[in-house]
Short mmCIF file of N, CA and C in Angstrom, two decimals:
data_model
loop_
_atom_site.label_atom_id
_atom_site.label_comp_id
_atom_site.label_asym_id
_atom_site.label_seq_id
_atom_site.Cartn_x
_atom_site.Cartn_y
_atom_site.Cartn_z
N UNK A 24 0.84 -1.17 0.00
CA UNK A 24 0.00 0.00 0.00
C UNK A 24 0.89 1.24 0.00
N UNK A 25 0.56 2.00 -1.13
CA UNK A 25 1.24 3.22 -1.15
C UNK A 25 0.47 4.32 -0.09
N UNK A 26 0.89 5.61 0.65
CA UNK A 26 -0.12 6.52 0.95
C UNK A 26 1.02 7.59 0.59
N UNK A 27 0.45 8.60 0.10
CA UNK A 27 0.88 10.02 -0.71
C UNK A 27 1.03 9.86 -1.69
N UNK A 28 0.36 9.21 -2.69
CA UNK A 28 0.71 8.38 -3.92
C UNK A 28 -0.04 9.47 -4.83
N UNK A 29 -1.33 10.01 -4.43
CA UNK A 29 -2.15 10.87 -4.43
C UNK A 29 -2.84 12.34 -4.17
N UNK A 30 -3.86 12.80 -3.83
CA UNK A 30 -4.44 13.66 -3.19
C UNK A 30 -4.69 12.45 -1.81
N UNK A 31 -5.68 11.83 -2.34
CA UNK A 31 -6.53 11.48 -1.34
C UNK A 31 -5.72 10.95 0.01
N UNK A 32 -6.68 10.49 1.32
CA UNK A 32 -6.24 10.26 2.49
C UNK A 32 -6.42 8.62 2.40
N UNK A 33 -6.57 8.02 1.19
CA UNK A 33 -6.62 6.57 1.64
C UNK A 33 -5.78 6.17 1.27
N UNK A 34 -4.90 4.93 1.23
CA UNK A 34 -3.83 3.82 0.63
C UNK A 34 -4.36 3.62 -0.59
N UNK A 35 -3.38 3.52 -1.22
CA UNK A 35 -3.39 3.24 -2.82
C UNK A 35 -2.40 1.90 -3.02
N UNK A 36 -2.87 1.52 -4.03
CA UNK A 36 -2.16 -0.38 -4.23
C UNK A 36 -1.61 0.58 -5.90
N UNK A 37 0.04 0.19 -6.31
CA UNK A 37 0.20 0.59 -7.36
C UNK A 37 0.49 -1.01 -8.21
N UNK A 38 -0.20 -1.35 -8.91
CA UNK A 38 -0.17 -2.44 -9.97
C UNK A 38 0.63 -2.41 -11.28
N UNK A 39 1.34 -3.30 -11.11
CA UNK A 39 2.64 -3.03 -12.50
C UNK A 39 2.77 -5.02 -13.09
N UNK A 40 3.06 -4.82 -14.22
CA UNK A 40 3.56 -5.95 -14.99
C UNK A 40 4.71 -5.95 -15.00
N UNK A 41 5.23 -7.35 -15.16
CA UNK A 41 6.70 -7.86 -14.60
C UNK A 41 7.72 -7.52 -16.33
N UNK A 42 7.62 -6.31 -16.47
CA UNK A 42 8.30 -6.19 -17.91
C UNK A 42 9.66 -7.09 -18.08
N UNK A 43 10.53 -7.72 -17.45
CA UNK A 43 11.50 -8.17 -17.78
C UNK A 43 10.88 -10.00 -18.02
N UNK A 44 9.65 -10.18 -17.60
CA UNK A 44 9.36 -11.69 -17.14
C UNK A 44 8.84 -11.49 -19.00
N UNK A 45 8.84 -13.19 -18.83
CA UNK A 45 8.69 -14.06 -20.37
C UNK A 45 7.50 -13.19 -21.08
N UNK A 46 6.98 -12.79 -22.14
CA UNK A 46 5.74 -12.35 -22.51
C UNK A 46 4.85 -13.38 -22.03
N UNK A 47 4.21 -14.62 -22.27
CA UNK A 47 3.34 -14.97 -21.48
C UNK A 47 2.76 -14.74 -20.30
N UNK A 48 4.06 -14.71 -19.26
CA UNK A 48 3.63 -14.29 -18.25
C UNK A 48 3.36 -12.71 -18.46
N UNK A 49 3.75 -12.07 -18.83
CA UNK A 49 3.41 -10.20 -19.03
C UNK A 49 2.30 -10.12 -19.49
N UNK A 50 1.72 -10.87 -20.56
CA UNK A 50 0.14 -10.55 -21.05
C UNK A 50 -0.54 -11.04 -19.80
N UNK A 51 -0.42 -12.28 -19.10
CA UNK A 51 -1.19 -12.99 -18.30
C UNK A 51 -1.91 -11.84 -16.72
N UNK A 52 -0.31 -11.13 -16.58
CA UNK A 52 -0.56 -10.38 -15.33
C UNK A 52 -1.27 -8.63 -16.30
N UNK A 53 -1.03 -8.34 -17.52
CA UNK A 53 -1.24 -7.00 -17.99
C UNK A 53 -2.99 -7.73 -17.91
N UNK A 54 -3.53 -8.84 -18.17
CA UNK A 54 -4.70 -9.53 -18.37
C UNK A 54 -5.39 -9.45 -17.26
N UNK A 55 -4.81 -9.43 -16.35
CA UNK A 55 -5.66 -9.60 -14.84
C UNK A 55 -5.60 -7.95 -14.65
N UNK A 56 -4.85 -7.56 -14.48
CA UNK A 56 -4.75 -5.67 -14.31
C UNK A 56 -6.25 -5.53 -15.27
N UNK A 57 -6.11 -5.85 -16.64
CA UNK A 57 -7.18 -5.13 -17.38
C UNK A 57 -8.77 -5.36 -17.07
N UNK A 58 -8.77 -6.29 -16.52
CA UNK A 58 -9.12 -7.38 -15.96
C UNK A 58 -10.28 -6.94 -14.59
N UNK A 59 -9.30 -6.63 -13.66
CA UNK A 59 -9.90 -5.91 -12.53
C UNK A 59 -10.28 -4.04 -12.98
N UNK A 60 -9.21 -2.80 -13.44
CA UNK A 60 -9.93 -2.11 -14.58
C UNK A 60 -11.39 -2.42 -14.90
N UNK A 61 -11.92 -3.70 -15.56
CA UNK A 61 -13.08 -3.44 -16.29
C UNK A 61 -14.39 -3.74 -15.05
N UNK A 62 -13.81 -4.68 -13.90
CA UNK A 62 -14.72 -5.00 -13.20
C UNK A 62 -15.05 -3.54 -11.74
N UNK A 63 -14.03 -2.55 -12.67
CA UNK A 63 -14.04 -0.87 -11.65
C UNK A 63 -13.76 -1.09 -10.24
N UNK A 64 -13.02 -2.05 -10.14
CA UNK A 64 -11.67 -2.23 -8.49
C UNK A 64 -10.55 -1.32 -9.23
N UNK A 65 -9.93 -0.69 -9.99
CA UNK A 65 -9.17 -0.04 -10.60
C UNK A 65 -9.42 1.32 -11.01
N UNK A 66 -8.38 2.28 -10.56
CA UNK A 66 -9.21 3.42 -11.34
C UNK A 66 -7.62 3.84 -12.07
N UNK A 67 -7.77 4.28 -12.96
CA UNK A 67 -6.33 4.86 -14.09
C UNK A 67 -5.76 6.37 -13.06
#
C-alpha cells in the first residue's frame, strides 16, 4: 500500500507488470490488471 501516492487520504495499491518476465507471463498479469480495470476495483 502506497499513501501520498495521491491527493486522497486513503492507501493506494500501485499495480505493474513484470516487464522483464517471459511475454506470457506479461500478457497474463497486464490480463488480470485489465481485468480488474473493467470489473471498476481499478481506477487509471
Amino acid at each position: 500500500m502506497l499513501r501520498g501516492f495521491d491527493e486522497s487520504d486513503r492507501p493506494a495499491m500501485l499495480l505493474t507488470a513484470s516487464m522483464g518476465a517471459p511475454k506470457k507471463r506479461r500478457d497474463e498479469e497486464l490480463g488480470a490488471i485489465n481485468e480488474l480495470r473493467a470489473l471498476g476495483f481499478l481506477e487509471d
